[in-house]
PDB file of C-alpha atoms in Angstrom:
ATOM      1  CA  UNK A   1      31.410  52.045  52.028  1.00  0.00           C
ATOM      2  CA  UNK A   2      34.428  49.472  53.879  1.00  0.00           C
ATOM      3  CA  UNK A   3      35.503  49.407  50.072  1.00  0.00           C
ATOM      4  CA  UNK A   4      36.163  52.818  49.594  1.00  0.00           C
ATOM      5  CA  UNK A   5      37.642  53.288  53.444  1.00  0.00           C
ATOM      6  CA  UNK A   6      39.544  50.431  52.546  1.00  0.00           C
ATOM      7  CA  UNK A   7      40.877  52.217  49.145  1.00  0.00           C
ATOM      8  CA  UNK A   8      41.510  55.771  50.583  1.00  0.00           C
ATOM      9  CA  UNK A   9      43.432  53.912  54.082  1.00  0.00           C
ATOM     10  CA  UNK A  10      45.906  52.097  50.870  1.00  0.00           C
ATOM     11  CA  UNK A  11      46.209  55.479  48.627  1.00  0.00           C
ATOM     12  CA  UNK A  12      47.652  57.152  51.945  1.00  0.00           C
ATOM     13  CA  UNK A  13      48.900  55.216  52.548  1.00  0.00           C
ATOM     14  CA  UNK A  14      50.803  55.139  49.371  1.00  0.00           C
ATOM     15  CA  UNK A  15      51.456  59.159  49.597  1.00  0.00           C
ATOM     16  CA  UNK A  16      52.657  58.618  53.060  1.00  0.00           C
ATOM     17  CA  UNK A  17      55.538  55.837  51.293  1.00  0.00           C
ATOM     18  CA  UNK A  18      56.735  58.327  48.540  1.00  0.00           C
ATOM     19  CA  UNK A  19      57.066  61.411  50.594  1.00  0.00           C
ATOM     20  CA  UNK A  20      58.794  58.986  52.572  1.00  0.00           C
ATOM     21  CA  UNK A  21      60.887  58.248  49.742  1.00  0.00           C
ATOM     22  CA  UNK A  22      60.997  61.778  47.911  1.00  0.00           C
ATOM     23  CA  UNK A  23      63.117  62.495  51.700  1.00  0.00           C
ATOM     24  CA  UNK A  24      65.593  59.888  52.067  1.00  0.00           C
ATOM     25  CA  UNK A  25      66.643  60.319  49.065  1.00  0.00           C
ATOM     26  CA  UNK A  26      66.962  64.072  49.451  1.00  0.00           C
ATOM     27  CA  UNK A  27      69.175  63.219  52.361  1.00  0.00           C
ATOM     28  CA  UNK A  28      70.671  60.666  50.995  1.00  0.00           C
ATOM     29  CA  UNK A  29      72.231  63.173  47.941  1.00  0.00           C
ATOM     30  CA  UNK A  30      72.092  66.056  50.231  1.00  0.00           C
ATOM     31  CA  UNK A  31      74.893  63.769  52.061  1.00  0.00           C
ATOM     32  CA  UNK A  32      76.928  61.715  48.937  1.00  0.00           C
ATOM     33  CA  UNK A  33      77.212  65.915  47.742  1.00  0.00           C
ATOM     34  CA  UNK A  34      78.396  66.367  51.293  1.00  0.00           C
ATOM     35  CA  UNK A  35      81.347  63.797  51.367  1.00  0.00           C
ATOM     36  CA  UNK A  36      82.200  64.131  47.781  1.00  0.00           C
ATOM     37  CA  UNK A  37      83.022  67.817  48.178  1.00  0.00           C
ATOM     38  CA  UNK A  38      84.731  67.627  51.349  1.00  0.00           C
ATOM     39  CA  UNK A  39      86.512  64.488  49.831  1.00  0.00           C
ATOM     40  CA  UNK A  40      87.157  66.882  46.512  1.00  0.00           C
ATOM     41  CA  UNK A  41      88.446  69.950  48.463  1.00  0.00           C
ATOM     42  CA  UNK A  42      91.331  68.210  49.943  1.00  0.00           C
ATOM     43  CA  UNK A  43      93.549  66.712  46.663  1.00  0.00           C
ATOM     44  CA  UNK A  44      92.426  70.231  45.576  1.00  0.00           C
ATOM     45  CA  UNK A  45      94.016  72.632  48.090  1.00  0.00           C
ATOM     46  CA  UNK A  46      96.692  70.107  47.898  1.00  0.00           C
ATOM     47  CA  UNK A  47      96.835  71.197  44.024  1.00  0.00           C
ATOM     48  CA  UNK A  48      96.750  74.774  44.843  1.00  0.00           C
ATOM     49  CA  UNK A  49      99.326  75.271  48.133  1.00  0.00           C
ATOM     50  CA  UNK A  50     101.157  73.546  46.054  1.00  0.00           C
ATOM     51  CA  UNK A  51     101.503  75.282  42.645  1.00  0.00           C
ATOM     52  CA  UNK A  52     101.801  78.198  44.343  1.00  0.00           C
ATOM     53  CA  UNK A  53     104.641  76.579  45.970  1.00  0.00           C
ATOM     54  CA  UNK A  54     106.045  75.832  42.905  1.00  0.00           C
ATOM     55  CA  UNK A  55     105.325  79.502  41.672  1.00  0.00           C
ATOM     56  CA  UNK A  56     107.906  80.128  44.212  1.00  0.00           C
ATOM     57  CA  UNK A  57     110.879  78.920  43.315  1.00  0.00           C
ATOM     58  CA  UNK A  58     112.771  79.354  40.215  1.00  0.00           C
ATOM     59  CA  UNK A  59     111.594  78.682  36.449  1.00  0.00           C
ATOM     60  CA  UNK A  60     110.771  79.456  32.859  1.00  0.00           C
ATOM     61  CA  UNK A  61     108.428  81.639  31.624  1.00  0.00           C
ATOM     62  CA  UNK A  62     106.742  79.569  29.728  1.00  0.00           C
ATOM     63  CA  UNK A  63     106.147  77.326  33.316  1.00  0.00           C
ATOM     64  CA  UNK A  64     105.538  80.019  34.817  1.00  0.00           C
ATOM     65  CA  UNK A  65     102.658  80.693  32.654  1.00  0.00           C
ATOM     66  CA  UNK A  66     101.317  76.572  33.113  1.00  0.00           C
ATOM     67  CA  UNK A  67     101.604  76.673  36.287  1.00  0.00           C
ATOM     68  CA  UNK A  68      99.408  80.463  37.048  1.00  0.00           C
ATOM     69  CA  UNK A  69      96.582  78.111  34.684  1.00  0.00           C
ATOM     70  CA  UNK A  70      96.292  75.245  36.800  1.00  0.00           C
ATOM     71  CA  UNK A  71      96.428  77.324  40.241  1.00  0.00           C
ATOM     72  CA  UNK A  72      93.414  79.279  38.840  1.00  0.00           C
ATOM     73  CA  UNK A  73      91.651  76.774  37.007  1.00  0.00           C
ATOM     74  CA  UNK A  74      92.503  74.905  40.676  1.00  0.00           C
ATOM     75  CA  UNK A  75      91.195  77.827  42.916  1.00  0.00           C
ATOM     76  CA  UNK A  76      88.062  78.121  39.869  1.00  0.00           C
ATOM     77  CA  UNK A  77      86.955  74.831  40.478  1.00  0.00           C
ATOM     78  CA  UNK A  78      87.574  74.816  44.367  1.00  0.00           C
ATOM     79  CA  UNK A  79      85.167  77.407  44.204  1.00  0.00           C
ATOM     80  CA  UNK A  80      82.131  75.515  41.688  1.00  0.00           C
ATOM     81  CA  UNK A  81      82.149  72.743  44.450  1.00  0.00           C
ATOM     82  CA  UNK A  82      81.252  74.818  47.450  1.00  0.00           C
ATOM     83  CA  UNK A  83      79.105  76.823  45.826  1.00  0.00           C
ATOM     84  CA  UNK A  84      77.488  72.933  45.810  1.00  0.00           C
ATOM     85  CA  UNK A  85      78.156  72.363  48.747  1.00  0.00           C
ATOM     86  CA  UNK A  86      75.895  75.223  50.242  1.00  0.00           C
ATOM     87  CA  UNK A  87      73.088  75.400  47.699  1.00  0.00           C
ATOM     88  CA  UNK A  88      73.082  71.632  48.751  1.00  0.00           C
ATOM     89  CA  UNK A  89      73.571  72.459  52.354  1.00  0.00           C
ATOM     90  CA  UNK A  90      70.388  75.003  52.082  1.00  0.00           C
ATOM     91  CA  UNK A  91      68.239  73.079  49.784  1.00  0.00           C
ATOM     92  CA  UNK A  92      67.638  71.088  52.572  1.00  0.00           C
ATOM     93  CA  UNK A  93      67.983  73.662  55.638  1.00  0.00           C
ATOM     94  CA  UNK A  94      70.840  71.935  57.093  1.00  0.00           C
ATOM     95  CA  UNK A  95      72.649  76.213  56.817  1.00  0.00           C
ATOM     96  CA  UNK A  96      73.528  76.896  60.094  1.00  0.00           C
ATOM     97  CA  UNK A  97      74.416  81.118  61.773  1.00  0.00           C
ATOM     98  CA  UNK A  98      76.897  81.831  64.014  1.00  0.00           C
ATOM     99  CA  UNK A  99      76.167  85.379  66.107  1.00  0.00           C
ATOM    100  CA  UNK A 100      79.667  86.751  66.519  1.00  0.00           C
ATOM    101  CA  UNK A 101      81.195  89.915  67.703  1.00  0.00           C
ATOM    102  CA  UNK A 102      82.950  91.292  64.228  1.00  0.00           C
ATOM    103  CA  UNK A 103      84.327  94.884  62.576  1.00  0.00           C
ATOM    104  CA  UNK A 104      82.560  95.635  60.023  1.00  0.00           C
ATOM    105  CA  UNK A 105      85.298  97.884  58.765  1.00  0.00           C
ATOM    106  CA  UNK A 106      88.670  96.166  58.946  1.00  0.00           C
ATOM    107  CA  UNK A 107      86.560  93.492  56.885  1.00  0.00           C
ATOM    108  CA  UNK A 108      85.903  95.388  54.455  1.00  0.00           C
ATOM    109  CA  UNK A 109      90.275  96.981  54.228  1.00  0.00           C
ATOM    110  CA  UNK A 110      90.500  93.228  54.093  1.00  0.00           C
ATOM    111  CA  UNK A 111      87.706  92.720  50.887  1.00  0.00           C
ATOM    112  CA  UNK A 112      89.716  95.095  49.173  1.00  0.00           C
ATOM    113  CA  UNK A 113      92.477  93.895  49.738  1.00  0.00           C
ATOM    114  CA  UNK A 114      91.190  90.702  48.474  1.00  0.00           C
ATOM    115  CA  UNK A 115      89.457  92.132  45.405  1.00  0.00           C
ATOM    116  CA  UNK A 116      92.229  94.602  44.747  1.00  0.00           C
ATOM    117  CA  UNK A 117      94.748  92.151  42.983  1.00  0.00           C
ATOM    118  CA  UNK A 118      91.785  91.516  40.170  1.00  0.00           C
ATOM    119  CA  UNK A 119      90.811  94.544  39.431  1.00  0.00           C
ATOM    120  CA  UNK A 120      94.631  96.451  39.120  1.00  0.00           C
ATOM    121  CA  UNK A 121      94.447  93.734  36.145  1.00  0.00           C
ATOM    122  CA  UNK A 122      92.147  94.833  34.843  1.00  0.00           C
ATOM    123  CA  UNK A 123      92.713  98.022  35.227  1.00  0.00           C
ATOM    124  CA  UNK A 124      88.889  99.102  36.488  1.00  0.00           C
ATOM    125  CA  UNK A 125      88.204 101.209  39.224  1.00  0.00           C
ATOM    126  CA  UNK A 126      87.452  99.976  42.876  1.00  0.00           C
ATOM    127  CA  UNK A 127      85.497 101.845  45.391  1.00  0.00           C
ATOM    128  CA  UNK A 128      84.676 101.213  48.941  1.00  0.00           C
ATOM    129  CA  UNK A 129      83.065 104.113  50.685  1.00  0.00           C
ATOM    130  CA  UNK A 130      81.056 102.552  54.202  1.00  0.00           C
ATOM    131  CA  UNK A 131      79.680 105.587  55.829  1.00  0.00           C
ATOM    132  CA  UNK A 132      81.587 106.576  58.963  1.00  0.00           C
ATOM    133  CA  UNK A 133      79.038 106.711  61.959  1.00  0.00           C
ATOM    134  CA  UNK A 134      78.787 103.130  61.188  1.00  0.00           C
ATOM    135  CA  UNK A 135      79.348 101.070  64.535  1.00  0.00           C
ATOM    136  CA  UNK A 136      82.759  98.709  63.629  1.00  0.00           C
ATOM    137  CA  UNK A 137      82.125  96.973  66.810  1.00  0.00           C
ATOM    138  CA  UNK A 138      79.189  94.133  65.354  1.00  0.00           C
ATOM    139  CA  UNK A 139      77.219  91.471  66.137  1.00  0.00           C
ATOM    140  CA  UNK A 140      76.130  88.733  63.477  1.00  0.00           C
ATOM    141  CA  UNK A 141      77.573  86.844  60.841  1.00  0.00           C
ATOM    142  CA  UNK A 142      80.515  87.726  58.965  1.00  0.00           C
ATOM    143  CA  UNK A 143      81.658  84.838  57.932  1.00  0.00           C
ATOM    144  CA  UNK A 144      78.089  84.337  55.762  1.00  0.00           C
ATOM    145  CA  UNK A 145      78.409  88.488  54.322  1.00  0.00           C
ATOM    146  CA  UNK A 146      82.164  88.420  53.851  1.00  0.00           C
ATOM    147  CA  UNK A 147      81.196  85.136  51.361  1.00  0.00           C
ATOM    148  CA  UNK A 148      78.110  87.453  50.273  1.00  0.00           C
ATOM    149  CA  UNK A 149      80.087  90.727  49.023  1.00  0.00           C
ATOM    150  CA  UNK A 150      82.833  87.943  47.916  1.00  0.00           C
ATOM    151  CA  UNK A 151      80.092  86.741  45.555  1.00  0.00           C
ATOM    152  CA  UNK A 152      78.879  89.918  44.762  1.00  0.00           C
ATOM    153  CA  UNK A 153      81.649  91.378  44.173  1.00  0.00           C
ATOM    154  CA  UNK A 154      83.682  88.717  42.218  1.00  0.00           C
ATOM    155  CA  UNK A 155      80.693  88.642  39.633  1.00  0.00           C
ATOM    156  CA  UNK A 156      80.802  92.327  39.448  1.00  0.00           C
ATOM    157  CA  UNK A 157      84.793  92.112  38.083  1.00  0.00           C
ATOM    158  CA  UNK A 158      83.833  89.272  36.215  1.00  0.00           C
ATOM    159  CA  UNK A 159      81.122  90.823  34.102  1.00  0.00           C
ATOM    160  CA  UNK A 160      83.197  94.595  34.114  1.00  0.00           C
ATOM    161  CA  UNK A 161      85.953  94.492  30.799  1.00  0.00           C
ATOM    162  CA  UNK A 162      85.904  98.496  31.605  1.00  0.00           C
ATOM    163  CA  UNK A 163      85.018 101.558  34.051  1.00  0.00           C
ATOM    164  CA  UNK A 164      84.924 101.048  37.811  1.00  0.00           C
ATOM    165  CA  UNK A 165      82.887  98.326  40.332  1.00  0.00           C
ATOM    166  CA  UNK A 166      82.064  99.765  43.581  1.00  0.00           C
ATOM    167  CA  UNK A 167      80.561  99.145  47.507  1.00  0.00           C
ATOM    168  CA  UNK A 168      78.605 101.158  49.627  1.00  0.00           C
ATOM    169  CA  UNK A 169      77.640 100.457  53.278  1.00  0.00           C
ATOM    170  CA  UNK A 170      75.500 103.501  54.838  1.00  0.00           C
ATOM    171  CA  UNK A 171      72.706 102.931  57.497  1.00  0.00           C
ATOM    172  CA  UNK A 172      69.020 102.400  56.450  1.00  0.00           C
ATOM    173  CA  UNK A 173      67.630 102.651  60.459  1.00  0.00           C
ATOM    174  CA  UNK A 174      69.316 102.417  63.844  1.00  0.00           C
ATOM    175  CA  UNK A 175      68.727 102.371  67.436  1.00  0.00           C
ATOM    176  CA  UNK A 176      70.278 101.995  70.716  1.00  0.00           C
ATOM    177  CA  UNK A 177      70.469  98.276  70.397  1.00  0.00           C
ATOM    178  CA  UNK A 178      70.875  97.527  66.959  1.00  0.00           C
ATOM    179  CA  UNK A 179      71.671  98.670  63.113  1.00  0.00           C
ATOM    180  CA  UNK A 180      70.568  97.669  59.773  1.00  0.00           C
ATOM    181  CA  UNK A 181      73.052  98.344  56.743  1.00  0.00           C
ATOM    182  CA  UNK A 182      72.479  99.142  53.493  1.00  0.00           C
ATOM    183  CA  UNK A 183      75.488  97.160  50.814  1.00  0.00           C
ATOM    184  CA  UNK A 184      75.327  97.535  47.037  1.00  0.00           C
ATOM    185  CA  UNK A 185      77.720  96.913  45.038  1.00  0.00           C
ATOM    186  CA  UNK A 186      77.644  97.991  41.319  1.00  0.00           C
ATOM    187  CA  UNK A 187      79.250  97.136  38.522  1.00  0.00           C
ATOM    188  CA  UNK A 188      79.746  99.445  34.503  1.00  0.00           C
ATOM    189  CA  UNK A 189      79.563  95.740  32.809  1.00  0.00           C
ATOM    190  CA  UNK A 190      77.697  94.180  30.881  1.00  0.00           C
ATOM    191  CA  UNK A 191      74.823  94.462  32.675  1.00  0.00           C
ATOM    192  CA  UNK A 192      71.965  91.893  32.514  1.00  0.00           C
ATOM    193  CA  UNK A 193      68.193  92.216  29.784  1.00  0.00           C
ATOM    194  CA  UNK A 194      65.029  92.835  31.434  1.00  0.00           C
ATOM    195  CA  UNK A 195      63.403  89.503  31.016  1.00  0.00           C
ATOM    196  CA  UNK A 196      66.349  88.047  32.341  1.00  0.00           C
ATOM    197  CA  UNK A 197      66.482  89.667  35.678  1.00  0.00           C
ATOM    198  CA  UNK A 198      63.544  87.620  37.006  1.00  0.00           C
ATOM    199  CA  UNK A 199      64.406  84.265  36.175  1.00  0.00           C
ATOM    200  CA  UNK A 200      69.336  84.724  37.158  1.00  0.00           C
ATOM    201  CA  UNK A 201      69.090  84.257  40.823  1.00  0.00           C
ATOM    202  CA  UNK A 202      67.621  80.618  39.670  1.00  0.00           C
ATOM    203  CA  UNK A 203      69.322  77.847  41.252  1.00  0.00           C
ATOM    204  CA  UNK A 204      72.446  76.928  37.877  1.00  0.00           C
ATOM    205  CA  UNK A 205      71.420  80.281  36.125  1.00  0.00           C
ATOM    206  CA  UNK A 206      73.922  82.618  33.737  1.00  0.00           C
ATOM    207  CA  UNK A 207      72.051  85.377  32.339  1.00  0.00           C
ATOM    208  CA  UNK A 208      72.859  84.933  28.377  1.00  0.00           C
ATOM    209  CA  UNK A 209      74.804  87.613  27.924  1.00  0.00           C
ATOM    210  CA  UNK A 210      77.667  86.747  30.084  1.00  0.00           C
ATOM    211  CA  UNK A 211      80.010  84.975  27.166  1.00  0.00           C
ATOM    212  CA  UNK A 212      81.108  81.646  28.469  1.00  0.00           C
ATOM    213  CA  UNK A 213      81.054  82.684  32.135  1.00  0.00           C
ATOM    214  CA  UNK A 214      82.845  80.429  34.930  1.00  0.00           C
ATOM    215  CA  UNK A 215      81.269  78.729  37.847  1.00  0.00           C
ATOM    216  CA  UNK A 216      78.063  76.541  37.915  1.00  0.00           C
ATOM    217  CA  UNK A 217      75.053  79.485  37.866  1.00  0.00           C
ATOM    218  CA  UNK A 218      74.665  79.106  41.543  1.00  0.00           C
ATOM    219  CA  UNK A 219      76.165  81.882  43.350  1.00  0.00           C
ATOM    220  CA  UNK A 220      73.504  85.249  42.930  1.00  0.00           C
ATOM    221  CA  UNK A 221      70.735  82.086  44.501  1.00  0.00           C
ATOM    222  CA  UNK A 222      73.872  80.754  47.104  1.00  0.00           C
ATOM    223  CA  UNK A 223      73.893  84.661  48.282  1.00  0.00           C
ATOM    224  CA  UNK A 224      69.880  85.782  48.038  1.00  0.00           C
ATOM    225  CA  UNK A 225      69.487  82.943  50.781  1.00  0.00           C
ATOM    226  CA  UNK A 226      71.791  83.860  53.171  1.00  0.00           C
ATOM    227  CA  UNK A 227      70.788  86.968  53.406  1.00  0.00           C
ATOM    228  CA  UNK A 228      66.815  85.867  53.363  1.00  0.00           C
ATOM    229  CA  UNK A 229      68.056  83.213  55.815  1.00  0.00           C
ATOM    230  CA  UNK A 230      69.367  86.449  57.743  1.00  0.00           C
ATOM    231  CA  UNK A 231      66.444  88.908  57.413  1.00  0.00           C
ATOM    232  CA  UNK A 232      66.922  91.331  54.363  1.00  0.00           C
ATOM    233  CA  UNK A 233      65.668  91.624  50.141  1.00  0.00           C
ATOM    234  CA  UNK A 234      68.625  90.860  47.658  1.00  0.00           C
ATOM    235  CA  UNK A 235      67.529  93.184  44.358  1.00  0.00           C
ATOM    236  CA  UNK A 236      68.641  93.728  41.072  1.00  0.00           C
ATOM    237  CA  UNK A 237      69.013  96.369  39.286  1.00  0.00           C
ATOM    238  CA  UNK A 238      70.274  96.415  35.283  1.00  0.00           C
ATOM    239  CA  UNK A 239      70.940  97.722  31.861  1.00  0.00           C
ATOM    240  CA  UNK A 240      72.576  95.681  28.661  1.00  0.00           C
ATOM    241  CA  UNK A 241      75.973  97.534  28.100  1.00  0.00           C
ATOM    242  CA  UNK A 242      75.398  99.543  31.117  1.00  0.00           C
ATOM    243  CA  UNK A 243      76.015  98.235  34.292  1.00  0.00           C
ATOM    244  CA  UNK A 244      74.436  96.205  37.119  1.00  0.00           C
ATOM    245  CA  UNK A 245      73.627  96.848  40.667  1.00  0.00           C
ATOM    246  CA  UNK A 246      72.689  94.755  43.483  1.00  0.00           C
ATOM    247  CA  UNK A 247      71.275  95.910  47.610  1.00  0.00           C
ATOM    248  CA  UNK A 248      70.557  93.826  50.058  1.00  0.00           C
ATOM    249  CA  UNK A 249      69.944  94.668  54.045  1.00  0.00           C
ATOM    250  CA  UNK A 250      70.972  93.062  56.581  1.00  0.00           C
ATOM    251  CA  UNK A 251      70.604  94.722  60.661  1.00  0.00           C
ATOM    252  CA  UNK A 252      73.197  93.622  63.662  1.00  0.00           C
ATOM    253  CA  UNK A 253      73.788  93.733  66.848  1.00  0.00           C
ATOM    254  CA  UNK A 254      75.741  96.561  68.453  1.00  0.00           C
ATOM    255  CA  UNK A 255      78.194  95.084  70.430  1.00  0.00           C
ATOM    256  CA  UNK A 256      81.606  95.662  72.642  1.00  0.00           C
ATOM    257  CA  UNK A 257      84.338  93.445  71.103  1.00  0.00           C
ATOM    258  CA  UNK A 258      86.779  92.266  73.778  1.00  0.00           C
ATOM    259  CA  UNK A 259      90.259  93.915  73.794  1.00  0.00           C
ATOM    260  CA  UNK A 260      92.308  90.831  72.879  1.00  0.00           C
TER     261      UNK A 260
END
């Protein structure tokens, strides 16, 4: 009996040690990726800024084309770096949310301005419809909402060659203190096959019919986690060659914005 107890204790100690080593390894990985990402972002932002300044000077058409490609490639790489950093933080449980006042209608207008040029470039319709009765003054995390919507709309733009993309915001439920909103992003793009929909939210996954899409395959996984960690749910509906529709719900407090 004594020997059995000794062996059991040894086994428990070994398991505890393995767990500690695994946690240390995860912590080192998180810290390493965070440090590297921050270090890489500084020169990447410099390259983007210098490219933009160079494009504002007198250049030949060939030089303009080359510098433009450098700027776009730098932006794509920065997006990948940011995705990796966000994914690492989420996996480590170190992702934080703010709770502050923001104007939803203004945010949506800015999104349209930011992404509209890409839609025009691809000759796509970009439709935005926000329920007028939604309070303009809300309280929550506008940074993460903007990140989710930018991510989903960016995917819609990326995988739509003709037709349109859209964003709608409707009220699901409203009380005196809060409002639950439904956000929907859709497109008439290449779509996703039924057998791939269940795996599309997994880390580093892209649908097979997305050709050679740029990115990490982390975007939808990050968007879903950001929604769920704020108490909402993200859903998807898609048909190959017909398009994709994603929608999610989030609840925000009503807030009186202070005048500046």
